[in-house]
């Protein structure tokens, strides 16, 4: 397994290269570059590169320019981005270019290793089923990501703190990135989906259990009983009590 690490800041590349447990990850060869032209040269020498970890902001050509070049050359490593800024436009561009994930600086090595472990699995999958990624690569990772996010929401509905930050920590992805992916692929915001799932669960409890309204609100993650009732009526058109009477 091979990886190419690209950043115009030498100390960042060296920190990643020297402190990552490559043996544990099964990445036996690590290559480095400090500019897009240098990275292109490495890729030309090693077109079978499995993983690319690249900075976005570099002089002249940036990380996105490099990824577009990879596509033009029909090279398909698993791509991870490094950025010093959590920006929605970066997340959007990452989706458009089929980037698996992106990480913010300063890089937490444990988080990086977790992300790299997923990239290793993805690279192995691409080697087994290369035709899937040549024909329609954009559908593979984002769709599975959506399923992971949805599953995370459904399993954590009772937490009033359930939000994109909590989900991002659970799935080891950037909050901007998962929000952008979710909106692009589902047509609704992550916040809207969380509320919809909470109300769906509340309806089931109202019609099938004898829990009090306060208990149902608590079990579905609404911070207060009044907030639960207000959101329920706004969405459903009637109060939770009226809904229970009609359903039972």
CSV table of C-alpha atoms in Angstrom, one decimal:
chain,number,residue,atom,x,y,z
A,1,UNK,CA,0.0,0.0,0.0
A,2,UNK,CA,1.4,3.4,-1.0
A,3,UNK,CA,0.5,7.0,0.1
A,4,UNK,CA,1.5,10.4,-1.3
A,5,UNK,CA,1.5,13.3,1.3
A,6,UNK,CA,1.4,16.8,-0.3
A,7,UNK,CA,1.8,20.1,1.6
A,8,UNK,CA,3.9,23.1,0.9
A,9,UNK,CA,4.7,23.4,4.6
A,10,UNK,CA,7.6,21.0,5.2
A,11,UNK,CA,7.0,20.5,8.9
A,12,UNK,CA,3.4,19.3,8.4
A,13,UNK,CA,4.5,16.7,5.9
A,14,UNK,CA,7.3,15.5,8.3
A,15,UNK,CA,5.0,15.5,11.3
A,16,UNK,CA,2.6,13.2,9.4
A,17,UNK,CA,5.3,11.0,8.0
A,18,UNK,CA,7.2,10.5,11.2
A,19,UNK,CA,4.3,10.2,13.7
A,20,UNK,CA,1.8,8.0,11.9
A,21,UNK,CA,1.8,4.3,12.6
A,22,UNK,CA,2.2,3.1,9.0
A,23,UNK,CA,2.9,-0.5,10.0
A,24,UNK,CA,-0.5,-0.7,11.8
A,25,UNK,CA,-2.2,0.8,8.8
A,26,UNK,CA,-0.5,-1.6,6.3
A,27,UNK,CA,0.9,1.4,4.3
A,28,UNK,CA,4.5,0.3,3.5
A,29,UNK,CA,5.5,3.1,1.2
A,30,UNK,CA,5.2,6.8,1.9
A,31,UNK,CA,6.0,9.5,-0.7
A,32,UNK,CA,6.1,13.2,-0.1
A,33,UNK,CA,5.7,16.4,-2.2
A,34,UNK,CA,5.7,20.1,-1.4
A,35,UNK,CA,4.0,21.4,-4.6
A,36,UNK,CA,1.5,20.3,-7.2
A,37,UNK,CA,4.2,19.9,-9.9
A,38,UNK,CA,6.3,17.8,-7.6
A,39,UNK,CA,3.2,15.7,-6.7
A,40,UNK,CA,2.4,15.2,-10.4
A,41,UNK,CA,6.0,13.9,-11.0
A,42,UNK,CA,5.6,11.4,-8.1
A,43,UNK,CA,2.3,10.2,-9.5
A,44,UNK,CA,3.8,9.8,-13.0
A,45,UNK,CA,6.5,7.6,-11.4
A,46,UNK,CA,4.0,5.7,-9.3
A,47,UNK,CA,0.6,5.6,-11.1
A,48,UNK,CA,-0.5,2.7,-8.8
A,49,UNK,CA,-0.5,5.1,-5.8
A,50,UNK,CA,-3.3,3.9,-3.4
A,51,UNK,CA,-3.9,7.0,-1.3
A,52,UNK,CA,-3.3,10.7,-1.7
A,53,UNK,CA,-3.4,13.1,1.2
A,54,UNK,CA,-3.1,16.6,-0.1
A,55,UNK,CA,-3.3,20.2,1.2
A,56,UNK,CA,-5.7,22.5,-0.5
A,57,UNK,CA,-4.0,25.8,-0.3
A,58,UNK,CA,-0.7,25.8,-2.1
A,59,UNK,CA,1.1,28.4,-4.3
A,60,UNK,CA,0.1,28.5,-8.0
A,61,UNK,CA,-1.8,25.2,-8.4
A,62,UNK,CA,-3.8,24.0,-5.4
A,63,UNK,CA,-5.1,20.7,-4.2
A,64,UNK,CA,-8.2,20.8,-6.2
A,65,UNK,CA,-6.2,21.5,-9.4
A,66,UNK,CA,-4.1,18.4,-8.6
A,67,UNK,CA,-7.3,16.2,-8.1
A,68,UNK,CA,-8.6,17.4,-11.5
A,69,UNK,CA,-5.3,16.5,-13.0
A,70,UNK,CA,-5.6,13.0,-11.5
A,71,UNK,CA,-9.1,12.6,-13.1
A,72,UNK,CA,-7.7,13.8,-16.5
A,73,UNK,CA,-5.0,11.1,-16.3
A,74,UNK,CA,-7.5,8.4,-15.2
A,75,UNK,CA,-5.7,7.9,-12.0
A,76,UNK,CA,-7.9,6.9,-9.1
A,77,UNK,CA,-6.3,6.9,-5.7
A,78,UNK,CA,-8.4,7.4,-2.6
A,79,UNK,CA,-8.1,11.2,-2.0
A,80,UNK,CA,-8.1,12.9,1.4
A,81,UNK,CA,-7.8,16.7,1.8
A,82,UNK,CA,-6.0,18.8,4.3
A,83,UNK,CA,-7.2,22.3,5.0
A,84,UNK,CA,-6.6,25.0,7.6
A,85,UNK,CA,-10.1,26.4,7.2
A,86,UNK,CA,-13.6,24.8,7.6
A,87,UNK,CA,-15.3,26.3,4.6
A,88,UNK,CA,-18.5,25.1,3.0
A,89,UNK,CA,-17.2,25.9,-0.5
A,90,UNK,CA,-14.3,23.5,0.1
A,91,UNK,CA,-16.7,20.8,1.2
A,92,UNK,CA,-18.8,21.3,-1.9
A,93,UNK,CA,-15.7,21.1,-4.2
A,94,UNK,CA,-14.6,18.0,-2.4
A,95,UNK,CA,-17.9,16.3,-3.1
A,96,UNK,CA,-17.8,17.3,-6.8
A,97,UNK,CA,-14.3,15.9,-7.1
A,98,UNK,CA,-15.2,12.6,-5.3
A,99,UNK,CA,-12.9,13.2,-2.3
A,100,UNK,CA,-13.4,10.6,0.4
A,101,UNK,CA,-12.9,12.9,3.3
A,102,UNK,CA,-11.1,16.0,4.5
A,103,UNK,CA,-9.3,16.9,7.7
A,104,UNK,CA,-8.6,20.3,9.3
A,105,UNK,CA,-5.2,21.4,10.5
A,106,UNK,CA,-3.6,21.0,13.0
A,107,UNK,CA,-3.8,17.4,12.2
A,108,UNK,CA,-4.7,15.1,15.1
A,109,UNK,CA,-2.7,11.9,14.5
A,110,UNK,CA,-5.2,9.6,16.0
A,111,UNK,CA,-8.0,11.1,13.9
A,112,UNK,CA,-5.7,10.9,10.9
A,113,UNK,CA,-5.0,7.2,11.5
A,114,UNK,CA,-8.7,6.4,11.8
A,115,UNK,CA,-9.4,8.2,8.5
A,116,UNK,CA,-6.4,6.5,6.8
A,117,UNK,CA,-7.7,3.1,8.0
A,118,UNK,CA,-10.9,3.8,6.1
A,119,UNK,CA,-9.0,4.9,3.1
A,120,UNK,CA,-7.0,1.7,3.1
A,121,UNK,CA,-10.2,-0.3,3.1
A,122,UNK,CA,-11.6,1.8,0.3
A,123,UNK,CA,-8.5,1.3,-1.8
A,124,UNK,CA,-8.7,-2.4,-1.4
A,125,UNK,CA,-12.3,-2.3,-2.5
A,126,UNK,CA,-11.4,-0.3,-5.5
A,127,UNK,CA,-8.7,-2.9,-6.4
A,128,UNK,CA,-11.2,-5.7,-6.2
A,129,UNK,CA,-14.0,-3.9,-8.1
A,130,UNK,CA,-12.2,-1.3,-10.3
A,131,UNK,CA,-15.0,-1.2,-12.8
A,132,UNK,CA,-17.4,0.3,-10.2
A,133,UNK,CA,-15.2,3.2,-9.7
A,134,UNK,CA,-14.3,3.8,-13.3
A,135,UNK,CA,-18.0,3.9,-14.4
A,136,UNK,CA,-19.6,5.9,-11.7
A,137,UNK,CA,-17.2,6.7,-8.8
A,138,UNK,CA,-19.2,9.5,-7.4
A,139,UNK,CA,-22.0,7.2,-6.2
A,140,UNK,CA,-19.9,4.8,-4.1
A,141,UNK,CA,-18.6,6.6,-1.1
A,142,UNK,CA,-21.2,9.4,-0.8
A,143,UNK,CA,-24.1,6.9,-0.8
A,144,UNK,CA,-22.5,4.8,1.9
A,145,UNK,CA,-21.8,8.0,3.9
A,146,UNK,CA,-25.4,9.0,3.7
A,147,UNK,CA,-26.5,5.6,5.1
A,148,UNK,CA,-23.9,6.0,7.9
A,149,UNK,CA,-25.2,9.5,8.8
A,150,UNK,CA,-28.8,8.4,8.8
A,151,UNK,CA,-28.0,5.4,11.0
A,152,UNK,CA,-26.1,7.6,13.4
A,153,UNK,CA,-29.1,10.0,13.7
A,154,UNK,CA,-31.6,7.2,14.3
A,155,UNK,CA,-29.4,5.6,17.0
A,156,UNK,CA,-28.9,8.8,18.8
A,157,UNK,CA,-32.3,10.5,18.6
A,158,UNK,CA,-32.7,10.6,22.4
A,159,UNK,CA,-29.7,12.9,22.7
A,160,UNK,CA,-30.7,16.6,22.8
A,161,UNK,CA,-27.2,17.4,21.7
A,162,UNK,CA,-27.5,15.5,18.4
A,163,UNK,CA,-26.2,17.8,15.7
A,164,UNK,CA,-23.7,17.8,12.8
A,165,UNK,CA,-20.7,18.1,15.2
A,166,UNK,CA,-21.7,15.1,17.2
A,167,UNK,CA,-22.4,13.1,14.1
A,168,UNK,CA,-19.0,14.2,12.6
A,169,UNK,CA,-17.2,13.0,15.6
A,170,UNK,CA,-19.1,9.6,15.4
A,171,UNK,CA,-18.2,9.0,11.8
A,172,UNK,CA,-14.8,10.7,11.9
A,173,UNK,CA,-15.6,13.3,9.2
A,174,UNK,CA,-15.6,17.0,9.0
A,175,UNK,CA,-18.9,18.7,10.0
A,176,UNK,CA,-19.0,20.9,6.9
A,177,UNK,CA,-18.3,17.9,4.7
A,178,UNK,CA,-21.1,15.7,6.0
A,179,UNK,CA,-23.5,18.6,5.9
A,180,UNK,CA,-22.7,19.3,2.3
A,181,UNK,CA,-22.8,15.7,1.3
A,182,UNK,CA,-26.1,15.1,3.0
A,183,UNK,CA,-27.8,18.2,1.5
A,184,UNK,CA,-26.5,17.4,-2.0
A,185,UNK,CA,-27.5,13.7,-2.0
A,186,UNK,CA,-30.9,13.9,-0.1
A,187,UNK,CA,-32.2,17.4,-1.0
A,188,UNK,CA,-32.7,18.3,2.7
A,189,UNK,CA,-30.6,19.7,5.4
A,190,UNK,CA,-29.2,17.5,8.1
A,191,UNK,CA,-31.1,19.6,10.7
A,192,UNK,CA,-34.3,19.0,8.9
A,193,UNK,CA,-33.7,15.2,8.7
A,194,UNK,CA,-33.0,15.0,12.5
A,195,UNK,CA,-36.2,16.8,13.3
A,196,UNK,CA,-38.2,14.6,10.9
A,197,UNK,CA,-36.8,11.4,12.4
A,198,UNK,CA,-37.5,12.7,15.9
A,199,UNK,CA,-41.1,13.4,15.0
A,200,UNK,CA,-41.5,10.1,13.3
A,201,UNK,CA,-40.3,8.3,16.4
A,202,UNK,CA,-42.6,10.4,18.6
A,203,UNK,CA,-45.6,9.4,16.4
A,204,UNK,CA,-44.8,5.7,16.9
A,205,UNK,CA,-44.6,6.2,20.7
A,206,UNK,CA,-47.8,8.2,20.8
A,207,UNK,CA,-49.7,5.5,19.0
A,208,UNK,CA,-48.2,2.4,20.5
A,209,UNK,CA,-47.2,3.2,24.1
A,210,UNK,CA,-48.6,4.8,27.2
A,211,UNK,CA,-45.6,7.0,27.8
A,212,UNK,CA,-46.4,10.5,29.0
A,213,UNK,CA,-45.9,13.4,26.5
A,214,UNK,CA,-43.0,14.5,28.6
A,215,UNK,CA,-41.4,11.1,28.5
A,216,UNK,CA,-41.9,10.9,24.7
A,217,UNK,CA,-40.3,14.3,24.2
A,218,UNK,CA,-37.4,13.2,26.4
A,219,UNK,CA,-36.9,9.9,24.5
A,220,UNK,CA,-36.9,11.6,21.2
A,221,UNK,CA,-34.3,14.3,22.1
A,222,UNK,CA,-36.5,17.4,22.5
A,223,UNK,CA,-34.9,19.7,25.1
A,224,UNK,CA,-38.2,20.6,26.8
A,225,UNK,CA,-41.8,19.4,26.7
A,226,UNK,CA,-43.0,22.8,25.3
A,227,UNK,CA,-40.4,22.6,22.5
A,228,UNK,CA,-41.6,19.1,21.6
A,229,UNK,CA,-45.2,20.1,21.5
A,230,UNK,CA,-44.5,23.3,19.5
A,231,UNK,CA,-42.4,21.4,16.9
A,232,UNK,CA,-44.9,18.6,16.7
A,233,UNK,CA,-47.9,20.9,16.1
A,234,UNK,CA,-45.9,23.0,13.6
A,235,UNK,CA,-45.1,19.9,11.5
A,236,UNK,CA,-48.1,17.7,12.0
A,237,UNK,CA,-50.8,20.3,12.3
A,238,UNK,CA,-52.2,19.0,15.6
A,239,UNK,CA,-50.9,18.6,19.2
A,240,UNK,CA,-49.3,15.4,20.3
A,241,UNK,CA,-52.3,14.8,22.6
A,242,UNK,CA,-54.7,15.2,19.7
A,243,UNK,CA,-52.6,12.9,17.5
A,244,UNK,CA,-52.6,10.2,20.3
A,245,UNK,CA,-56.4,10.4,20.6
A,246,UNK,CA,-56.9,10.0,16.8
A,247,UNK,CA,-54.5,7.1,16.5
A,248,UNK,CA,-55.6,5.1,19.4
